[in-house]
PDB file of C-alpha atoms in Angstrom:
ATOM      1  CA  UNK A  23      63.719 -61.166 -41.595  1.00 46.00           C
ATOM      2  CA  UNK A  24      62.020 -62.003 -38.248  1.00 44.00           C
ATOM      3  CA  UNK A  25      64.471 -58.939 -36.540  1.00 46.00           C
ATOM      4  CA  UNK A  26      63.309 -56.478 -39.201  1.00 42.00           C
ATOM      5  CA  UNK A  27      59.413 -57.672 -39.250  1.00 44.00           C
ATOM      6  CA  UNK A  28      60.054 -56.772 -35.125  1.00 46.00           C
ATOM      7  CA  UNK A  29      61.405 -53.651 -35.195  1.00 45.00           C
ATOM      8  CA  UNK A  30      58.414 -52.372 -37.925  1.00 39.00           C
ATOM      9  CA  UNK A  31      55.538 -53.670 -35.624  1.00 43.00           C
ATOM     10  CA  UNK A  32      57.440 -52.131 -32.656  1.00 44.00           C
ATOM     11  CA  UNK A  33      57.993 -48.805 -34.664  1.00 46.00           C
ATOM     12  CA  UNK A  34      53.962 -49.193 -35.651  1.00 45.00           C
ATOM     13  CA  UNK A  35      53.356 -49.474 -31.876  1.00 39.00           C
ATOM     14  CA  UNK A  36      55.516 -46.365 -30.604  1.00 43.00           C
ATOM     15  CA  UNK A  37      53.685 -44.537 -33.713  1.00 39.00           C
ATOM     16  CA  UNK A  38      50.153 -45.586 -32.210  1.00 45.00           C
ATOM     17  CA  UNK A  39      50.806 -44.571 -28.850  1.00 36.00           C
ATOM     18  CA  UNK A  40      52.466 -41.183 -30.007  1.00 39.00           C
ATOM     19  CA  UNK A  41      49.424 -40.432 -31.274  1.00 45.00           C
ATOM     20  CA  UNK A  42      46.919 -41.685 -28.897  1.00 44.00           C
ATOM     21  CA  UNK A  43      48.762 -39.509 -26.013  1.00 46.00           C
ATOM     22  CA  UNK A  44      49.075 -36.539 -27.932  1.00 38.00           C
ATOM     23  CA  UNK A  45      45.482 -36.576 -29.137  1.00 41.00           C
ATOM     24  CA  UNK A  46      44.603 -37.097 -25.435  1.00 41.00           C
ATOM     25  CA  UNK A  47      46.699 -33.925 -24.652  1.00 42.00           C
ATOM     26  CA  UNK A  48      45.020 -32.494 -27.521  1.00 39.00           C
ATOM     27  CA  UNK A  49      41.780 -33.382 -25.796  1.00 42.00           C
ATOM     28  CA  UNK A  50      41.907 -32.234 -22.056  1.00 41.00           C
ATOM     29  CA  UNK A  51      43.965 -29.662 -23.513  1.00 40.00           C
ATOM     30  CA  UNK A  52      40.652 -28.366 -25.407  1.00 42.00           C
ATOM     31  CA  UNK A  53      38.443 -29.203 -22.138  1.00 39.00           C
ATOM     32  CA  UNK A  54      40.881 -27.053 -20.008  1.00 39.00           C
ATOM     33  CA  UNK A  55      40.557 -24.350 -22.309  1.00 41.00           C
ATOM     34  CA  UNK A  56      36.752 -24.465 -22.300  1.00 40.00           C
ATOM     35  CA  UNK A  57      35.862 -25.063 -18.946  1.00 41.00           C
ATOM     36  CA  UNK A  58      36.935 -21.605 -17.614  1.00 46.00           C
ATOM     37  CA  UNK A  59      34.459 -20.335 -20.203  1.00 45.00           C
ATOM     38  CA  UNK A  60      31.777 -22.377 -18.965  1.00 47.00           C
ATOM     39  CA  UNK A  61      32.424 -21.560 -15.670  1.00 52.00           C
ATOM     40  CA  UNK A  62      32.110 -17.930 -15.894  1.00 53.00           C
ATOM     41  CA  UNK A  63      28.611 -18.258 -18.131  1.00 51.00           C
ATOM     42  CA  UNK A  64      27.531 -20.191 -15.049  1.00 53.00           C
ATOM     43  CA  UNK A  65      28.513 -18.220 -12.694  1.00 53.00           C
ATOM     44  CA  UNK A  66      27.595 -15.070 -14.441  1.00 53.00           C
ATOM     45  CA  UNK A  67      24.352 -16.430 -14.451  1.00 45.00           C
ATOM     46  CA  UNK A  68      24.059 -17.585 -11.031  1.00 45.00           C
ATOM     47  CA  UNK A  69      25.115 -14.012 -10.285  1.00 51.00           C
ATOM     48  CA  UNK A  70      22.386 -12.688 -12.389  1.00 50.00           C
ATOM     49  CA  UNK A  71      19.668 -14.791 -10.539  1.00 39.00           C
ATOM     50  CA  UNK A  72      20.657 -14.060  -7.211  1.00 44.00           C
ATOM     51  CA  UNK A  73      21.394 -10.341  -7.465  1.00 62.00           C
ATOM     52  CA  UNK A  74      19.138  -8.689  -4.854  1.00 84.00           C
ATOM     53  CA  UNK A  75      18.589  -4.806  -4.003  1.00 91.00           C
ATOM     54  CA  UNK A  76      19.870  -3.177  -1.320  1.00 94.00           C
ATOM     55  CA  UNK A  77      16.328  -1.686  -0.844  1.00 96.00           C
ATOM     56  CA  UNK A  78      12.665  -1.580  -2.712  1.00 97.00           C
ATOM     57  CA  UNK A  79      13.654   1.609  -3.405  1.00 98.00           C
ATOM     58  CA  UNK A  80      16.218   0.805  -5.752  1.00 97.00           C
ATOM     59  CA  UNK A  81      13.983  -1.682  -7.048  1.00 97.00           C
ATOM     60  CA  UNK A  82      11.202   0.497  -7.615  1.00 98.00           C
ATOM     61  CA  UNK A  83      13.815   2.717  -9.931  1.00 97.00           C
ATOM     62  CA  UNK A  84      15.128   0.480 -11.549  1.00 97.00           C
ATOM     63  CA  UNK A  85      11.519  -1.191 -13.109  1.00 97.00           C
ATOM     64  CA  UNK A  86      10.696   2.525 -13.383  1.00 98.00           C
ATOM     65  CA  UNK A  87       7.396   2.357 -11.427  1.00 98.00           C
ATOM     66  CA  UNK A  88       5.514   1.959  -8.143  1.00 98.00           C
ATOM     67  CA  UNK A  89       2.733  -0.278  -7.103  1.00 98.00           C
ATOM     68  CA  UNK A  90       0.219   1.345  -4.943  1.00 98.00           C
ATOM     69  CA  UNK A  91      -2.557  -0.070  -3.360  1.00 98.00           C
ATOM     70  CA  UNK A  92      -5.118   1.217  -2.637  1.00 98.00           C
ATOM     71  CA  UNK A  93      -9.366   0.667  -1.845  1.00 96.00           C
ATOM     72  CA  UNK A  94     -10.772   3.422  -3.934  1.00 96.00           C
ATOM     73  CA  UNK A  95     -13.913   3.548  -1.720  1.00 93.00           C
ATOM     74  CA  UNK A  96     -12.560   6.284   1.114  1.00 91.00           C
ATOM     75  CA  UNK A  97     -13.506   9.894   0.337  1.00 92.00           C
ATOM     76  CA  UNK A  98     -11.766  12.264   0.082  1.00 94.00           C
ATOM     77  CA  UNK A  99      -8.675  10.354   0.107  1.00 96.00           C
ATOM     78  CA  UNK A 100      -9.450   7.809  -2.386  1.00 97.00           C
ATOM     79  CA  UNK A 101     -12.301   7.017  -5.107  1.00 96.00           C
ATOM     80  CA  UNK A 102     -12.300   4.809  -7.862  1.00 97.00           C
ATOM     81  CA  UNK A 103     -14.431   7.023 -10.411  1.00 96.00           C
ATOM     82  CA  UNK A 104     -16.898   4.504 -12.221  1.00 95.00           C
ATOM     83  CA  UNK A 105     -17.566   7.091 -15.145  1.00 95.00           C
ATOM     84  CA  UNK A 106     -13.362   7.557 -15.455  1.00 96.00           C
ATOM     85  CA  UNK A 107     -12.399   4.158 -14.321  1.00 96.00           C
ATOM     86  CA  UNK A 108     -10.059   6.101 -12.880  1.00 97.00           C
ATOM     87  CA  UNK A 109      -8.541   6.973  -9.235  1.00 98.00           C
ATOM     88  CA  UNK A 110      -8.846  10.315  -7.255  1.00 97.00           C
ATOM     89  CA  UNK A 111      -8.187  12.099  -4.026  1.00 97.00           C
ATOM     90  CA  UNK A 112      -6.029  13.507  -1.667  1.00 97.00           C
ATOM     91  CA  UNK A 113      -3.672  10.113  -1.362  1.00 98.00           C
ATOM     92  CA  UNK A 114      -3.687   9.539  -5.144  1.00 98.00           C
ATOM     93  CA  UNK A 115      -2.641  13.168  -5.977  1.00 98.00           C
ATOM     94  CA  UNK A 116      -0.052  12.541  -3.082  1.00 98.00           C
ATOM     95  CA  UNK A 117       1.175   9.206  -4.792  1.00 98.00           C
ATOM     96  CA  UNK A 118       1.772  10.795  -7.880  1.00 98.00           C
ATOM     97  CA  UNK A 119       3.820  13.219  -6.584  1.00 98.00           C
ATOM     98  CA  UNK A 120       5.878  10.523  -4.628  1.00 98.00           C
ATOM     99  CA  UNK A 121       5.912   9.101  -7.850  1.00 98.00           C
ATOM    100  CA  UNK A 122       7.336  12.233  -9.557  1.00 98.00           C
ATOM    101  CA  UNK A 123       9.814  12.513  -7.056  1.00 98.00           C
ATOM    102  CA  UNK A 124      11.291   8.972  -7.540  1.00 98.00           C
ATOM    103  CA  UNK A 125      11.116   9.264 -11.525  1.00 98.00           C
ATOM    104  CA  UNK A 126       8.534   6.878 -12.103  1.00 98.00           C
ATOM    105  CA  UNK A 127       5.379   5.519 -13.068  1.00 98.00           C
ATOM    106  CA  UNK A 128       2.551   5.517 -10.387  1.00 98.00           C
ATOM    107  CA  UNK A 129       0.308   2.433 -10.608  1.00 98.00           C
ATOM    108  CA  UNK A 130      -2.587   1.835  -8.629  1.00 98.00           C
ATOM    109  CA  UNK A 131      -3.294  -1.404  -7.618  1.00 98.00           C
ATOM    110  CA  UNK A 132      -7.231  -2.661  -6.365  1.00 97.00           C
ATOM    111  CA  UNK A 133      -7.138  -3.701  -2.526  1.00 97.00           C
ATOM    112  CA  UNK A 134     -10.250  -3.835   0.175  1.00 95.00           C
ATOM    113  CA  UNK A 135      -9.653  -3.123   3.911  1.00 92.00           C
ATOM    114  CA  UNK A 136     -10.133  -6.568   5.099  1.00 92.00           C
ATOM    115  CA  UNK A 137      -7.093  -7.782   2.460  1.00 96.00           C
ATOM    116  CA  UNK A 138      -4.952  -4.467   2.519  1.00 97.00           C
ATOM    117  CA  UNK A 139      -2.270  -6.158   5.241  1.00 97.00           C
ATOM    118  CA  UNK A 140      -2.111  -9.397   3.993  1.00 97.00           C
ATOM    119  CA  UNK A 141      -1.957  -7.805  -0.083  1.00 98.00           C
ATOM    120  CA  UNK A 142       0.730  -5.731   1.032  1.00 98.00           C
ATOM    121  CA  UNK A 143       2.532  -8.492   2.660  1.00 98.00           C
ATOM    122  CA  UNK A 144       1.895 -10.477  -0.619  1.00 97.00           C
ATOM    123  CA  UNK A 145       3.666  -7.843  -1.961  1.00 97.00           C
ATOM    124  CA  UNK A 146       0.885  -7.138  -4.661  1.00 98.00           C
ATOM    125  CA  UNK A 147       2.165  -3.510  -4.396  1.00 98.00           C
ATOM    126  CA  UNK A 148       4.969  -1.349  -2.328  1.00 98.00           C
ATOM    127  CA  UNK A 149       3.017   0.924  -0.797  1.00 98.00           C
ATOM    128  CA  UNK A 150      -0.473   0.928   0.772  1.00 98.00           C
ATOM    129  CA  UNK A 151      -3.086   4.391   0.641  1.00 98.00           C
ATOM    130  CA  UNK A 152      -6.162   5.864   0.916  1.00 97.00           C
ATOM    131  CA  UNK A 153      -6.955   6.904   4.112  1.00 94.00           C
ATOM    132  CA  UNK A 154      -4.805   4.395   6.237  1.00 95.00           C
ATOM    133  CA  UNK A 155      -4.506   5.299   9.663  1.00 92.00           C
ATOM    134  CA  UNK A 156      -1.435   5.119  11.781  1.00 95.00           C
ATOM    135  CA  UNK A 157      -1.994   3.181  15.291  1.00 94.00           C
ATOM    136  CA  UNK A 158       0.333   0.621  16.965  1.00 95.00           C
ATOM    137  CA  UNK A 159      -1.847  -2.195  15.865  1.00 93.00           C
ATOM    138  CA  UNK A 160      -0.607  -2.360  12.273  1.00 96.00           C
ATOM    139  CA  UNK A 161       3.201  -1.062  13.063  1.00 97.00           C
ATOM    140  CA  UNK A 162       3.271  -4.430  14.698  1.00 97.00           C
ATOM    141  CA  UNK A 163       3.135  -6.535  10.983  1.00 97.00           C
ATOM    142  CA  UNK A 164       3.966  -3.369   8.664  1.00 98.00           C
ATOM    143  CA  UNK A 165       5.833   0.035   8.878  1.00 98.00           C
ATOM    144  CA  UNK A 166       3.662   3.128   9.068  1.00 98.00           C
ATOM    145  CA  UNK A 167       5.403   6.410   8.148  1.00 98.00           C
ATOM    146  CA  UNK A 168       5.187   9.377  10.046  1.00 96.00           C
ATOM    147  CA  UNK A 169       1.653  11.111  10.053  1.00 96.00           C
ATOM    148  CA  UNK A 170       0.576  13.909   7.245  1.00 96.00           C
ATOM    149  CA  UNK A 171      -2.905  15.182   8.795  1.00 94.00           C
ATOM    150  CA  UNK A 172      -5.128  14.603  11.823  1.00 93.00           C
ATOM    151  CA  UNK A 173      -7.793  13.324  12.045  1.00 94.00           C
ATOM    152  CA  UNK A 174     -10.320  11.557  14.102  1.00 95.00           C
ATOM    153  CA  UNK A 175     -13.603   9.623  14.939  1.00 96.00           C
ATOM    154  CA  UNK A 176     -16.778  11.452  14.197  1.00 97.00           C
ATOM    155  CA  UNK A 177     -21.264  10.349  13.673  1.00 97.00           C
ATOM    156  CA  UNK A 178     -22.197  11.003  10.125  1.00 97.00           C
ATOM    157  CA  UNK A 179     -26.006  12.346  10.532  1.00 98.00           C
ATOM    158  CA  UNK A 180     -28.699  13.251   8.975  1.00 98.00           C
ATOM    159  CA  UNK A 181     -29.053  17.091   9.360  1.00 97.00           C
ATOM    160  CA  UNK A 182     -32.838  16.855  11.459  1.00 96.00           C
ATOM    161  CA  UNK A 183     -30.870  14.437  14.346  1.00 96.00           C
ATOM    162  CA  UNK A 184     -27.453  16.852  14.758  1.00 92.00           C
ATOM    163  CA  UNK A 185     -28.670  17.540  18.375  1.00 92.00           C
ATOM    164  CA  UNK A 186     -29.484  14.023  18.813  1.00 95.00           C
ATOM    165  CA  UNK A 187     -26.115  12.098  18.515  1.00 96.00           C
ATOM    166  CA  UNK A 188     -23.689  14.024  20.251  1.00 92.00           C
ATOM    167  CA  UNK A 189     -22.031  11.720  22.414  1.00 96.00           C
ATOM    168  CA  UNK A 190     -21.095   7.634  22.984  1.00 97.00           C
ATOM    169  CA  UNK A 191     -24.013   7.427  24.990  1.00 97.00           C
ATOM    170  CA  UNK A 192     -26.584   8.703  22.751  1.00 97.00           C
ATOM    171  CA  UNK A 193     -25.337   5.873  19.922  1.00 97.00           C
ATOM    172  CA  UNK A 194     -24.419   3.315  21.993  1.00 98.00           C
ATOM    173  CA  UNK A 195     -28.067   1.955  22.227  1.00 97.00           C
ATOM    174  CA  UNK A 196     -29.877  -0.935  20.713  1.00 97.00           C
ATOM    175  CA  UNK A 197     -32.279   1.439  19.252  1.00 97.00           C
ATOM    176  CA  UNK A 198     -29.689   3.328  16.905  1.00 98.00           C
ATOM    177  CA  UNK A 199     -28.889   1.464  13.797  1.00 98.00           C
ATOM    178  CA  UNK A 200     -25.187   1.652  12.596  1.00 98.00           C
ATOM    179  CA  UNK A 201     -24.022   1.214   9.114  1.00 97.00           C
ATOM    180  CA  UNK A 202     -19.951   0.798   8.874  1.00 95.00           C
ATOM    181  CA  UNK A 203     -17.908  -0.479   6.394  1.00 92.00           C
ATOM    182  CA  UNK A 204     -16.021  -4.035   7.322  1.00 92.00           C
ATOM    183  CA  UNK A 205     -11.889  -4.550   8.169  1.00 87.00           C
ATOM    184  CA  UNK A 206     -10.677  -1.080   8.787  1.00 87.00           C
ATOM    185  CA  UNK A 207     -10.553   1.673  11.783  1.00 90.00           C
ATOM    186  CA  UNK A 208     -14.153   2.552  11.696  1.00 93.00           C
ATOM    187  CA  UNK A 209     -15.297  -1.033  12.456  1.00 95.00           C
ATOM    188  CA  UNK A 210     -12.975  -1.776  15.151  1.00 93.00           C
ATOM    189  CA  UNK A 211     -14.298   1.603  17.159  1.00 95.00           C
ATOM    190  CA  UNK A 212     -17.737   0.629  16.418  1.00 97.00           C
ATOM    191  CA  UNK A 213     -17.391  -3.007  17.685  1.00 96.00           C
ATOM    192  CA  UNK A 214     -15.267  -1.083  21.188  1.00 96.00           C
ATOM    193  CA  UNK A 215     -16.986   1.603  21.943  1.00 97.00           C
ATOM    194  CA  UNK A 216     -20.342   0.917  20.366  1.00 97.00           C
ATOM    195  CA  UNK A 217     -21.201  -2.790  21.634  1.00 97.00           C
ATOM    196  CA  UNK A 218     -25.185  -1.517  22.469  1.00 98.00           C
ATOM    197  CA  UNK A 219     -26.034  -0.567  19.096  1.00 97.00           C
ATOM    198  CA  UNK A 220     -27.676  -2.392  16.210  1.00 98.00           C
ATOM    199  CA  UNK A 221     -24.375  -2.783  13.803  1.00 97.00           C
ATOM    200  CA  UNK A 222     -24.994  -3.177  10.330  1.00 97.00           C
ATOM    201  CA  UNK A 223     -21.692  -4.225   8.211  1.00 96.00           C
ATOM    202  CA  UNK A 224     -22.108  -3.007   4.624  1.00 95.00           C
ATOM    203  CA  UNK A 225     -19.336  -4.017   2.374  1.00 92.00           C
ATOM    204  CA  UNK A 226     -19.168  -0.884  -0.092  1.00 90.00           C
ATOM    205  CA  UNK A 227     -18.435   2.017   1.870  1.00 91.00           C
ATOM    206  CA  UNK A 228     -19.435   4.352  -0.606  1.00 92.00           C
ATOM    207  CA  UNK A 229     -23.357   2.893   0.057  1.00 95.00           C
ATOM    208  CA  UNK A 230     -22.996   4.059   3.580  1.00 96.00           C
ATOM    209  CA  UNK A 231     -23.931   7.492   3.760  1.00 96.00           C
ATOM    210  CA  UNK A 232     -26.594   7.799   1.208  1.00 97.00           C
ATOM    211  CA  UNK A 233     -28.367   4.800   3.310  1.00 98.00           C
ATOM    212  CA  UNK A 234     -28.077   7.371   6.391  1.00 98.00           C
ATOM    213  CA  UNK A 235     -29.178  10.051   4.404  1.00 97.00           C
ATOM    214  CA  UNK A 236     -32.351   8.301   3.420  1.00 97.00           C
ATOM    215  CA  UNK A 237     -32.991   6.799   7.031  1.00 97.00           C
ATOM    216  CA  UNK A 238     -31.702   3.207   6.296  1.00 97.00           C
ATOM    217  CA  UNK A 239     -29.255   3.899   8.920  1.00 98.00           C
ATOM    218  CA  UNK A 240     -29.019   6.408  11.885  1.00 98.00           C
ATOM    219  CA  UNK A 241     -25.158   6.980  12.475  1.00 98.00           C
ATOM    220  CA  UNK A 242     -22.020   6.285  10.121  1.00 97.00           C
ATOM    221  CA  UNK A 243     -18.743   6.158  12.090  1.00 96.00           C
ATOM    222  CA  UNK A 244     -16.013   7.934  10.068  1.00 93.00           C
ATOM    223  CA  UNK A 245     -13.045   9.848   9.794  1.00 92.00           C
ATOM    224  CA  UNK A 246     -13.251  13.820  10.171  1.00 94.00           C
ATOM    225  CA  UNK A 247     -12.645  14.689   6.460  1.00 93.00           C
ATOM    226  CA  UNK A 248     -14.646  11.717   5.155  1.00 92.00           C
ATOM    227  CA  UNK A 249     -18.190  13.390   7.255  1.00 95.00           C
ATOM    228  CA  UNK A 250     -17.249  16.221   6.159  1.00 95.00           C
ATOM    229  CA  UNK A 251     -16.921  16.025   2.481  1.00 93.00           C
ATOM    230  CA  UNK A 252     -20.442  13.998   2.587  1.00 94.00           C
ATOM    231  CA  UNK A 253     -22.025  16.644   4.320  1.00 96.00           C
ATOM    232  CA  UNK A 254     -20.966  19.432   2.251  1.00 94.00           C
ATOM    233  CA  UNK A 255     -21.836  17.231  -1.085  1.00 93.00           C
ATOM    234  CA  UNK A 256     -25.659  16.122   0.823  1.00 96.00           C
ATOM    235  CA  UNK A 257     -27.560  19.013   1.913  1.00 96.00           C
ATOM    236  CA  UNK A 258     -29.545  15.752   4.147  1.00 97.00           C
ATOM    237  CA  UNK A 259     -26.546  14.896   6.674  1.00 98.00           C
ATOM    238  CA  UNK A 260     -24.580  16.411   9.000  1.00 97.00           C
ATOM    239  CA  UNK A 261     -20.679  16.213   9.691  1.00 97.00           C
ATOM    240  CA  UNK A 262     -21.068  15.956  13.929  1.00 96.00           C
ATOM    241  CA  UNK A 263     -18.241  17.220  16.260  1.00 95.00           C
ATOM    242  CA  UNK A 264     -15.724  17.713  13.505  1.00 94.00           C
ATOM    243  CA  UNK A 265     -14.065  20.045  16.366  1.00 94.00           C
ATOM    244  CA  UNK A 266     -14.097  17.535  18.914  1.00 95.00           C
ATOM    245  CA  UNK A 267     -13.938  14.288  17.385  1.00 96.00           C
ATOM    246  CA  UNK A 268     -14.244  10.749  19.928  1.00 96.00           C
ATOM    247  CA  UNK A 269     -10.433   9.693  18.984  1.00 95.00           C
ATOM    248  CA  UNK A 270      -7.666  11.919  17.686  1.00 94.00           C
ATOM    249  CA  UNK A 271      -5.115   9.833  15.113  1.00 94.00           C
ATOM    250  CA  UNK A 272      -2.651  10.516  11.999  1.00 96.00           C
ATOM    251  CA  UNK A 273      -3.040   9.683   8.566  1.00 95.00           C
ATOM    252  CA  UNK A 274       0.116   7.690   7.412  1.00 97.00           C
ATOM    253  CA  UNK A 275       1.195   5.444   4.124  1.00 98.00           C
ATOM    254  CA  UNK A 276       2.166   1.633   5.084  1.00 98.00           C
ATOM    255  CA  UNK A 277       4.693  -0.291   3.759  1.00 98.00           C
ATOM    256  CA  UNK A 278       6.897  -3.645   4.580  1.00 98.00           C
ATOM    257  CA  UNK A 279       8.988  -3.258   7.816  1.00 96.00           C
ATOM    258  CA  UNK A 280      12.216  -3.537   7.231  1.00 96.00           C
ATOM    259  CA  UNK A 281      13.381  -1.453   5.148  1.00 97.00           C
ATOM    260  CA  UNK A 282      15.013   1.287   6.582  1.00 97.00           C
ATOM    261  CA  UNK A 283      16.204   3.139   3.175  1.00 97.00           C
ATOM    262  CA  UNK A 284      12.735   2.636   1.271  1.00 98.00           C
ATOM    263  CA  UNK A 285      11.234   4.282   5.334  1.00 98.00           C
ATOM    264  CA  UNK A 286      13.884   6.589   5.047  1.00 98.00           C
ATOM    265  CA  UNK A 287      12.867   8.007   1.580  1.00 98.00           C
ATOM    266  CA  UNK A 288       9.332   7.933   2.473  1.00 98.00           C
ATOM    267  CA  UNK A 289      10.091  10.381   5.617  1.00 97.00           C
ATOM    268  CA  UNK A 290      12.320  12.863   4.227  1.00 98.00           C
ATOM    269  CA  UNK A 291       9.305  12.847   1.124  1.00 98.00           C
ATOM    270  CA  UNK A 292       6.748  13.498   3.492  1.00 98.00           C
ATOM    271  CA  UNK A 293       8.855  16.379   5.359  1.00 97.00           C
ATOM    272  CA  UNK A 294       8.688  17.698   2.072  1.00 98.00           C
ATOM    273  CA  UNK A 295       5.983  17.851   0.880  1.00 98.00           C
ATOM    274  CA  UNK A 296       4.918  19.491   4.330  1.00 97.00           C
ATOM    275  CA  UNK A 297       7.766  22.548   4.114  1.00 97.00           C
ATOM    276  CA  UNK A 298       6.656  22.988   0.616  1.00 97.00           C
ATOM    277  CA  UNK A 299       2.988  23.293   1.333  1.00 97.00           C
ATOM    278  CA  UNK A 300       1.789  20.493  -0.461  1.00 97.00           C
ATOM    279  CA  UNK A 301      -0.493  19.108   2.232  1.00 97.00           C
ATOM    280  CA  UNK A 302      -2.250  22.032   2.649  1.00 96.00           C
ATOM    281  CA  UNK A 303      -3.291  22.745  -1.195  1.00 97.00           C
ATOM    282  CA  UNK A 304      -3.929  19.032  -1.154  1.00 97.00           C
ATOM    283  CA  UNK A 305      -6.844  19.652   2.021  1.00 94.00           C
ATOM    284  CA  UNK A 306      -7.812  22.728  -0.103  1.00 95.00           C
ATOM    285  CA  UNK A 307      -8.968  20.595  -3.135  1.00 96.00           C
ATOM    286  CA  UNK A 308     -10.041  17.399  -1.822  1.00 95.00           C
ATOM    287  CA  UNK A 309     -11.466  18.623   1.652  1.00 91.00           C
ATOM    288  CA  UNK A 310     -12.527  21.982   1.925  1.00 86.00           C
TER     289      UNK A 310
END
């Protein structure tokens, strides 16, 4: 009786540990089938969160449009139209046509000379407009592309003093009152080569020359095309040596250095648009 009661709680035993082993190979069986799952979900993933393009242009493409900054207060190159709330020019017809070319959107984004660096380093858009010129200064923290039109520093007048500011020396005195816009190109040659003259900075550039026009201010330092579209629009001022302007520069488009595929694009866009004469109907509308 003992010998049989010992053999049934042995047999009882093997029984118990039959099962508990094969339920444990049921068990990490189960886990080794669902970990590789797991691990591909996270790595998948981890994939997905860390996939990077090879260059903003692909990036642009693939969200299907570009962010381009711009001031909207540099004629004729660009204007933010109160009446429209809407931009124009020379640079925003040109964007939309780099737009066109890369199959996408073109969105303008607000930026002010003083910020337009540091917002394009923000990257608050790809591609900065409006009038930018191309000097060594900014090539040092962005990439300029190559140059579209020349251009360079001219006096905005009134049309009764076009003998009277001809040169540097006849503005560069404490008697001649400067009005200039703040952050960009035109300050920086007022504050060089004008250091005599009573400097006045006045934040919206569009104020500028009406406030020379009515005798608020004597001279406005500004680009070629920018004197001259405000003198043919204001019978009162006078676009002065538009033929022999102080500096000579090139108009470019800025974006983040780099990038040589996005630079690359740009380029080969611009060469473009010059063989196809897109430039030149662009100066026809906005300019002449």
């Amino acid at each position: 009786m003992k010998k049989w009661k010992s053999m049934l709680i042995a047999g009882t035993v093997a029984v118990s540990l039959l099962g508990t082993g094969l339920a444990a190979h049921v068990s990490a069986a189960g886990a080794q089938q669902a970990q590789p799952a797991a691990t591909v979900a996270d790595s998948t993933a981890k994939q997905e969160a860390k996939k990077k393009y090879e260059s903003r242009l692909d990036e642009i493409i693939a969200r299907g449009y570009i962010r381009i900054g711009t001031t909207g207060d540099y004629k004729p190159f660009t204007y933010l139209n109160p009446k429209t709330g809407q931009y124009e020019g020379y640079d925003i017809d040109a964007m939309k046509e780099f737009a066109k070319s890369l199959g996408v959107e073109a969105r303008f984004v607000q930026t002010s000379w003083p910020t337009l660096m540091n917002d394009l380093l923000a990257d608050k858009f790809d591609i900065a407009v409006g009038g930018v010129t191309r000097n060594t200064d900014r090539q040092k923290t962005a990439h300029l592309s190559e140059g579209y039109v020349q251009f360079g520093k001219v006096p905005l007048i009134r049309a009764e003093d076009k003998d009277k500011y001809k040169t540097i020396e006849d503005i560069n005195k404490p008697s001649v009152r400067i009005g200039v816009n703040p952050g960009g190109t035109n300050e920086k040659f007022v504050r060089e080569y004008l250091p005599n003259a009573n400097v006045t900075v006045v934040q919206n550039n569009l104020d500028i020359p009406g406030l020379v026009a009515n005798g608020t201010y004597d001279v406005m330092i500004t680009d070629t095309f920018e004197a001259i579209v405000y003198a043919k629009n204001d019978p009162r001022l006078y676009a002065a040596r538009v033929d022999d302007p102080f500096t000579k520069s090139e108009k470019a488009y800025m974006i983040q250095r780099g990038d040589f595929i996005f630079a690359s694009y740009l380029d080969v866009w611009l060469d473009e648009m010059k063989l196809q004469g897109k430039f030149d109907e662009l100066y026809k509308k906005w300019v002449e």
